[in-house]
mmCIF file of C-alpha atoms (C1' of nucleotides) in Angstrom:
data_model
loop_
_atom_site.group_PDB
_atom_site.id
_atom_site.type_symbol
_atom_site.label_atom_id
_atom_site.label_comp_id
_atom_site.label_asym_id
_atom_site.label_seq_id
_atom_site.Cartn_x
_atom_site.Cartn_y
_atom_site.Cartn_z
ATOM 1 C CA MET A 12 -20.939 13.142 72.285
ATOM 2 C CA THR A 13 -20.747 11.658 75.759
ATOM 3 C CA THR A 14 -23.770 9.456 76.087
ATOM 4 C CA ASP A 15 -25.067 6.727 78.300
ATOM 5 C CA PRO A 16 -23.920 3.171 77.806
ATOM 6 C CA THR A 17 -24.947 2.038 74.376
ATOM 7 C CA LEU A 18 -23.389 -1.358 74.871
ATOM 8 C CA HIS A 19 -26.392 -2.254 76.934
ATOM 9 C CA GLN A 20 -28.733 -1.585 74.072
ATOM 10 C CA ARG A 21 -27.333 -2.807 70.800
ATOM 11 C CA ARG A 22 -25.726 -6.107 71.578
ATOM 12 C CA ARG A 23 -25.306 -9.197 69.538
ATOM 13 C CA PRO A 24 -23.664 -12.594 69.765
ATOM 14 C CA PRO A 25 -19.970 -12.700 68.917
ATOM 15 C CA THR A 26 -18.739 -13.742 65.480
ATOM 16 C CA ALA A 27 -16.125 -16.439 64.996
ATOM 17 C CA SER A 28 -13.359 -13.941 64.357
ATOM 18 C CA GLU A 29 -14.330 -11.964 67.449
ATOM 19 C CA LEU A 30 -14.173 -15.137 69.539
ATOM 20 C CA ALA A 31 -10.726 -15.839 68.128
ATOM 21 C CA GLY A 32 -9.537 -12.563 69.639
ATOM 22 C CA ILE A 33 -10.600 -13.477 73.183
ATOM 23 C CA PRO A 34 -7.435 -14.763 74.833
ATOM 24 C CA TRP A 35 -8.885 -16.737 77.752
ATOM 25 C CA LEU A 36 -11.310 -18.823 75.697
ATOM 26 C CA LYS A 37 -8.551 -21.135 74.548
ATOM 27 C CA LEU A 38 -7.707 -21.943 78.161
ATOM 28 C CA LEU A 39 -11.133 -23.457 78.815
ATOM 29 C CA ARG A 40 -12.279 -27.046 78.474
ATOM 30 C CA PRO A 41 -14.888 -27.630 75.760
ATOM 31 C CA ASP A 42 -17.910 -27.584 78.078
ATOM 32 C CA GLU A 43 -16.673 -24.473 79.842
ATOM 33 C CA ARG A 44 -15.964 -22.829 76.540
ATOM 34 C CA ASP A 45 -19.436 -23.604 75.223
ATOM 35 C CA ARG A 46 -21.069 -21.984 78.193
ATOM 36 C CA ALA A 47 -18.881 -18.913 77.943
ATOM 37 C CA VAL A 48 -19.417 -18.495 74.215
ATOM 38 C CA ALA A 49 -23.173 -18.819 74.615
ATOM 39 C CA SER A 50 -23.308 -15.940 77.075
ATOM 40 C CA ILE A 51 -20.787 -13.488 75.594
ATOM 41 C CA GLN A 52 -22.283 -10.331 74.128
ATOM 42 C CA VAL A 53 -20.630 -7.866 71.774
ATOM 43 C CA GLY A 54 -21.482 -4.220 71.397
ATOM 44 C CA ASP A 55 -20.256 -1.349 69.270
ATOM 45 C CA ALA A 56 -19.246 1.761 71.164
ATOM 46 C CA LEU A 57 -19.026 5.058 69.344
ATOM 47 C CA SER A 58 -16.298 7.523 70.143
ATOM 48 C CA GLY A 59 -17.098 9.056 73.512
ATOM 49 C CA ASP A 60 -19.534 6.352 74.584
ATOM 50 C CA LEU A 61 -19.332 5.174 78.164
ATOM 51 C CA VAL A 62 -18.989 1.409 78.394
ATOM 52 C CA CYS A 63 -19.569 1.524 82.118
ATOM 53 C CA ARG A 64 -19.704 4.235 84.728
ATOM 54 C CA VAL A 65 -18.822 4.604 88.349
ATOM 55 C CA GLY A 66 -21.479 3.432 90.763
ATOM 56 C CA ARG A 67 -23.449 1.267 88.356
ATOM 57 C CA PRO A 68 -23.927 -2.321 89.474
ATOM 58 C CA VAL A 69 -21.627 -4.782 87.761
ATOM 59 C CA THR A 70 -23.312 -6.535 84.839
ATOM 60 C CA TYR A 71 -20.381 -7.684 82.732
ATOM 61 C CA TRP A 72 -16.710 -8.421 82.750
ATOM 62 C CA PHE A 73 -15.504 -6.448 79.753
ATOM 63 C CA GLY A 74 -12.923 -6.972 77.073
ATOM 64 C CA VAL A 75 -11.796 -4.971 74.067
ATOM 65 C CA ILE A 76 -12.121 -6.680 70.678
ATOM 66 C CA ASP A 77 -10.789 -3.704 68.816
ATOM 67 C CA GLY A 78 -10.600 0.029 69.279
ATOM 68 C CA LEU A 79 -9.317 1.878 72.317
ATOM 69 C CA LEU A 80 -10.882 2.606 75.703
ATOM 70 C CA LYS A 81 -9.915 4.930 78.523
ATOM 71 C CA MET A 82 -10.175 4.101 82.224
ATOM 72 C CA SER A 83 -10.733 7.113 84.435
ATOM 73 C CA ALA A 84 -12.309 8.335 87.647
ATOM 74 C CA ASP A 85 -13.571 11.681 88.869
ATOM 75 C CA ASN A 86 -12.060 13.008 92.067
ATOM 76 C CA ALA A 87 -13.736 15.077 94.763
ATOM 77 C CA GLN A 88 -12.933 18.314 92.946
ATOM 78 C CA GLY A 89 -14.809 17.105 89.935
ATOM 79 C CA GLN A 90 -11.712 16.700 87.827
ATOM 80 C CA THR A 91 -11.222 13.636 85.683
ATOM 81 C CA MET A 92 -8.175 11.517 86.311
ATOM 82 C CA THR A 93 -7.154 9.099 83.587
ATOM 83 C CA PHE A 94 -5.593 5.867 84.797
ATOM 84 C CA THR A 95 -4.846 3.940 81.659
ATOM 85 C CA GLY A 96 -5.856 3.110 78.149
ATOM 86 C CA VAL A 97 -7.231 -0.315 77.258
ATOM 87 C CA PRO A 98 -6.238 -1.557 73.807
ATOM 88 C CA PRO A 99 -7.427 -4.743 72.028
ATOM 89 C CA GLY A 100 -7.174 -7.989 73.973
ATOM 90 C CA GLY A 101 -7.513 -6.248 77.326
ATOM 91 C CA TRP A 102 -10.066 -7.479 79.876
ATOM 92 C CA PHE A 103 -10.909 -5.436 82.925
ATOM 93 C CA GLY A 104 -13.251 -5.133 85.880
ATOM 94 C CA GLU A 105 -12.464 -8.540 87.375
ATOM 95 C CA GLY A 106 -11.886 -6.955 90.765
ATOM 96 C CA THR A 107 -15.360 -5.538 91.017
ATOM 97 C CA ALA A 108 -16.916 -8.519 89.253
ATOM 98 C CA LEU A 109 -15.379 -10.805 91.875
ATOM 99 C CA LYS A 110 -17.005 -8.906 94.698
ATOM 100 C CA ARG A 111 -20.179 -8.129 92.762
ATOM 101 C CA GLU A 112 -19.774 -4.494 93.700
ATOM 102 C CA SER A 113 -20.388 -1.443 91.550
ATOM 103 C CA TYR A 114 -17.903 -0.153 88.991
ATOM 104 C CA ARG A 115 -15.122 1.973 90.392
ATOM 105 C CA TYR A 116 -14.115 3.555 87.107
ATOM 106 C CA ASN A 117 -15.594 5.144 84.062
ATOM 107 C CA ILE A 118 -14.712 3.333 80.890
ATOM 108 C CA GLN A 119 -15.053 5.500 77.820
ATOM 109 C CA ALA A 120 -14.329 4.803 74.166
ATOM 110 C CA LEU A 121 -11.602 7.037 72.737
ATOM 111 C CA ARG A 122 -12.542 5.848 69.259
ATOM 112 C CA PRO A 123 -15.204 3.575 67.787
ATOM 113 C CA SER A 124 -14.624 0.247 69.491
ATOM 114 C CA ARG A 125 -16.019 -3.257 69.701
ATOM 115 C CA VAL A 126 -16.449 -4.373 73.284
ATOM 116 C CA ALA A 127 -17.218 -7.888 74.488
ATOM 117 C CA GLY A 128 -19.001 -8.587 77.771
ATOM 118 C CA LEU A 129 -19.146 -11.743 79.851
ATOM 119 C CA PRO A 130 -22.179 -11.635 82.172
ATOM 120 C CA VAL A 131 -21.103 -11.571 85.798
ATOM 121 C CA ASP A 132 -23.026 -14.767 86.572
ATOM 122 C CA THR A 133 -21.079 -16.661 83.913
ATOM 123 C CA PHE A 134 -17.897 -15.061 85.211
ATOM 124 C CA HIS A 135 -18.588 -16.586 88.622
ATOM 125 C CA TRP A 136 -19.583 -19.929 87.136
ATOM 126 C CA LEU A 137 -16.241 -20.080 85.349
ATOM 127 C CA LEU A 138 -14.421 -19.217 88.564
ATOM 128 C CA ASP A 139 -16.217 -22.084 90.283
ATOM 129 C CA HIS A 140 -15.601 -24.634 87.530
ATOM 130 C CA SER A 141 -12.552 -23.814 85.421
ATOM 131 C CA ILE A 142 -8.933 -24.141 86.481
ATOM 132 C CA GLY A 143 -7.792 -22.471 83.277
ATOM 133 C CA PHE A 144 -10.044 -19.498 83.843
ATOM 134 C CA ASN A 145 -8.840 -19.067 87.409
ATOM 135 C CA ARG A 146 -5.287 -19.127 86.204
ATOM 136 C CA PHE A 147 -6.014 -16.440 83.633
ATOM 137 C CA VAL A 148 -7.714 -14.160 86.133
ATOM 138 C CA MET A 149 -4.881 -14.637 88.615
ATOM 139 C CA ASP A 150 -2.233 -13.795 86.030
ATOM 140 C CA GLN A 151 -4.323 -10.831 84.963
ATOM 141 C CA LEU A 152 -4.617 -9.435 88.496
ATOM 142 C CA ASN A 153 -0.912 -9.961 89.098
ATOM 143 C CA GLU A 154 0.142 -8.236 85.899
ATOM 144 C CA ARG A 155 -2.246 -5.365 86.417
ATOM 145 C CA LEU A 156 -0.933 -4.794 89.926
ATOM 146 C CA ALA A 157 2.573 -4.492 88.531
ATOM 147 C CA GLN A 158 1.348 -2.087 85.889
ATOM 148 C CA PHE A 159 -0.454 0.167 88.350
ATOM 149 C CA ILE A 160 2.620 0.387 90.520
ATOM 150 C CA GLY A 161 4.546 1.310 87.393
ATOM 151 C CA ALA A 162 1.924 3.920 86.558
ATOM 152 C CA ARG A 163 2.601 5.693 89.848
ATOM 153 C CA GLU A 164 6.225 6.048 88.871
ATOM 154 C CA ILE A 165 5.228 7.398 85.476
ATOM 155 C CA ASP A 166 3.135 10.082 87.173
ATOM 156 C CA ARG A 167 6.148 11.264 89.139
ATOM 157 C CA MET A 168 8.334 11.607 86.094
ATOM 158 C CA ASN A 169 8.879 15.072 84.742
ATOM 159 C CA ASP A 170 10.527 14.081 81.471
ATOM 160 C CA PRO A 171 7.802 13.972 78.793
ATOM 161 C CA ASP A 172 9.821 11.630 76.579
ATOM 162 C CA LEU A 173 10.011 9.128 79.412
ATOM 163 C CA ARG A 174 6.353 9.438 80.232
ATOM 164 C CA VAL A 175 5.424 8.681 76.647
ATOM 165 C CA ALA A 176 7.898 5.794 76.532
ATOM 166 C CA ARG A 177 6.568 4.126 79.684
ATOM 167 C CA SER A 178 2.945 4.691 78.794
ATOM 168 C CA LEU A 179 3.503 3.155 75.392
ATOM 169 C CA ALA A 180 5.317 0.226 76.947
ATOM 170 C CA ALA A 181 2.309 -0.379 79.185
ATOM 171 C CA LEU A 182 -0.020 -0.429 76.193
ATOM 172 C CA PHE A 183 2.220 -2.959 74.466
ATOM 173 C CA ASN A 184 2.081 -5.320 77.473
ATOM 174 C CA PRO A 185 1.617 -8.712 75.806
ATOM 175 C CA VAL A 186 0.097 -10.324 78.905
ATOM 176 C CA LEU A 187 -2.590 -7.727 79.503
ATOM 177 C CA TYR A 188 -3.164 -6.784 75.867
ATOM 178 C CA PRO A 189 -2.423 -9.766 73.642
ATOM 179 C CA GLY A 190 -4.536 -8.311 70.849
ATOM 180 C CA VAL A 191 -2.151 -5.436 70.211
ATOM 181 C CA GLY A 192 0.713 -7.313 68.617
ATOM 182 C CA GLU A 193 3.446 -5.370 66.869
ATOM 183 C CA LEU A 194 1.310 -2.453 65.775
ATOM 184 C CA LEU A 195 -0.690 -0.402 68.261
ATOM 185 C CA ARG A 196 -3.447 1.500 66.583
ATOM 186 C CA ILE A 197 -3.520 4.842 68.364
ATOM 187 C CA THR A 198 -3.372 8.403 67.117
ATOM 188 C CA GLN A 199 -0.986 10.913 68.610
ATOM 189 C CA GLN A 200 -3.985 12.857 69.857
ATOM 190 C CA GLU A 201 -5.344 9.800 71.677
ATOM 191 C CA LEU A 202 -1.949 9.106 73.195
ATOM 192 C CA ALA A 203 -1.782 12.728 74.309
ATOM 193 C CA TYR A 204 -5.097 12.314 76.148
ATOM 194 C CA LEU A 205 -3.839 9.213 77.923
ATOM 195 C CA VAL A 206 -0.446 10.563 78.910
ATOM 196 C CA GLY A 207 -1.677 14.039 79.769
ATOM 197 C CA LEU A 208 0.518 15.968 77.367
ATOM 198 C CA SER A 209 -0.163 18.113 74.349
ATOM 199 C CA ARG A 210 -0.271 16.450 70.958
ATOM 200 C CA GLN A 211 2.728 18.492 69.880
ATOM 201 C CA ARG A 212 4.799 17.248 72.795
ATOM 202 C CA VAL A 213 3.755 13.666 72.160
ATOM 203 C CA ASN A 214 4.713 14.094 68.518
ATOM 204 C CA GLU A 215 8.134 15.284 69.584
ATOM 205 C CA ALA A 216 8.564 12.459 72.093
ATOM 206 C CA LEU A 217 7.614 9.874 69.478
ATOM 207 C CA ALA A 218 10.257 11.269 67.163
ATOM 208 C CA VAL A 219 12.868 10.896 69.908
ATOM 209 C CA LEU A 220 11.807 7.316 70.638
ATOM 210 C CA GLN A 221 11.889 6.499 66.955
ATOM 211 C CA ALA A 222 15.399 7.933 66.669
ATOM 212 C CA GLN A 223 16.402 5.684 69.569
ATOM 213 C CA GLY A 224 15.141 2.740 67.577
ATOM 214 C CA SER A 225 12.561 1.491 70.078
ATOM 215 C CA ILE A 226 9.503 2.284 67.950
ATOM 216 C CA ARG A 227 8.481 3.230 64.455
ATOM 217 C CA VAL A 228 5.895 5.958 64.020
ATOM 218 C CA GLU A 229 3.230 5.128 61.457
ATOM 219 C CA TYR A 230 0.081 6.816 60.275
ATOM 220 C CA GLY A 231 -2.545 6.178 62.939
ATOM 221 C CA GLY A 232 -0.335 3.920 65.009
ATOM 222 C CA VAL A 233 2.977 2.973 66.564
ATOM 223 C CA ARG A 234 5.024 -0.125 65.735
ATOM 224 C CA ILE A 235 7.050 -1.677 68.526
ATOM 225 C CA LEU A 236 10.657 -2.523 67.725
ATOM 226 C CA ASP A 237 12.209 -2.907 71.177
ATOM 227 C CA LEU A 238 9.814 -3.189 74.119
ATOM 228 C CA GLN A 239 12.588 -3.619 76.671
ATOM 229 C CA ALA A 240 14.187 -0.382 75.511
ATOM 230 C CA LEU A 241 10.876 1.437 75.974
ATOM 231 C CA ARG A 242 10.559 0.075 79.505
ATOM 232 C CA THR A 243 14.068 0.911 80.598
ATOM 233 C CA SER A 244 14.975 3.969 78.547
ATOM 234 C CA VAL A 245 16.838 6.717 80.320
ATOM 235 C CA PRO A 246 16.525 10.512 79.896
ATOM 236 C CA ALA A 247 18.513 11.836 76.976
ATOM 237 C CA ARG A 248 21.441 14.243 77.360
ATOM 238 C CA GLY A 249 21.577 13.459 81.081
ATOM 239 C "C1'" DT B 24 -10.431 -1.585 39.492
ATOM 240 C "C1'" DC B 25 -9.358 3.096 39.105
ATOM 241 C "C1'" DA B 26 -9.809 8.114 39.696
ATOM 242 C "C1'" DT B 27 -11.687 11.705 42.401
ATOM 243 C "C1'" DT B 28 -13.048 13.706 46.766
ATOM 244 C "C1'" DA B 29 -13.682 14.026 51.541
ATOM 245 C "C1'" DA B 30 -12.005 13.117 56.080
ATOM 246 C "C1'" DA B 31 -8.511 12.044 59.333
ATOM 247 C "C1'" DT B 32 -3.929 12.405 60.962
ATOM 248 C "C1'" DT B 33 0.568 14.217 61.107
ATOM 249 C "C1'" DG B 34 4.387 17.589 61.134
ATOM 250 C "C1'" DT B 35 5.499 22.209 61.949
ATOM 251 C "C1'" DT B 36 5.232 27.017 63.495
ATOM 252 C "C1'" DA C 15 -3.949 27.118 68.411
ATOM 253 C "C1'" DA C 16 -3.530 27.317 63.586
ATOM 254 C "C1'" DC C 17 -1.882 25.756 59.223
ATOM 255 C "C1'" DA C 18 -0.151 22.936 55.363
ATOM 256 C "C1'" DA C 19 1.204 18.363 53.965
ATOM 257 C "C1'" DT C 20 0.339 13.604 53.952
ATOM 258 C "C1'" DT C 21 -2.349 9.288 54.373
ATOM 259 C "C1'" DT C 22 -6.464 6.839 54.492
ATOM 260 C "C1'" DA C 23 -11.392 6.038 53.586
ATOM 261 C "C1'" DA C 24 -15.395 6.724 50.757
ATOM 262 C "C1'" DT C 25 -17.615 7.359 46.541
ATOM 263 C "C1'" DG C 26 -18.962 6.415 42.009
ATOM 264 C "C1'" DA C 27 -18.055 5.395 37.138
#
DNA sequence: TCATTAAATTGTT
DNA sequence: AACAATTTAATGA
């Protein structure tokens, strides 16, 4: 089930519809865009596949076309710590790509996913030539910083309903994950993995959030009704 | 296109 | 963890 990176084997050029789902392309000038499009590779990751692993040299800056990825790291005790999920429209690894270091996280597919990769050399060329690209990367870093600070607060929360609410809100972040839209495709089992709760407890939390009117639970996904309510919701009966 | 069947996901205990 | 109910996906006429 858990195998080595398959993205590095079966890759292909992106299709038109895949390109349409890459948010930063529309910020580039035509010549910049042409160069980016020519170098982008797309790969299909099966469930459980590792898109990149800790310690490997950086080859690509990655983005999710569709599917769902998990960002995690192994601590000294050998336990896996999950940081966040990466839904469609999300691009990650710019920090390590900037410094041309090795990956600091494992990125694993939670379900069959299509992953795009921009070669690190093109990434640097765009940084050197494109104002629009620089702006995107800066916004991205800024937003991600805010989200990671928020994630620390989530970890300290003991109310499962709140944890699910805040984790969902993070996945619906329109800046980091513009491909998600109104409907996040995620199963309750997948959400349970990300949040670190049992599927039963997640199911219960989703029912509470739906009763509050902030989401609608659908088969294989969650529809957002009130993102602000998810972000700021307060423990019930308290 | 429709009906049947298998697989996935959900809701509940 | 196990189970039944529900929804989707796949298959073939």
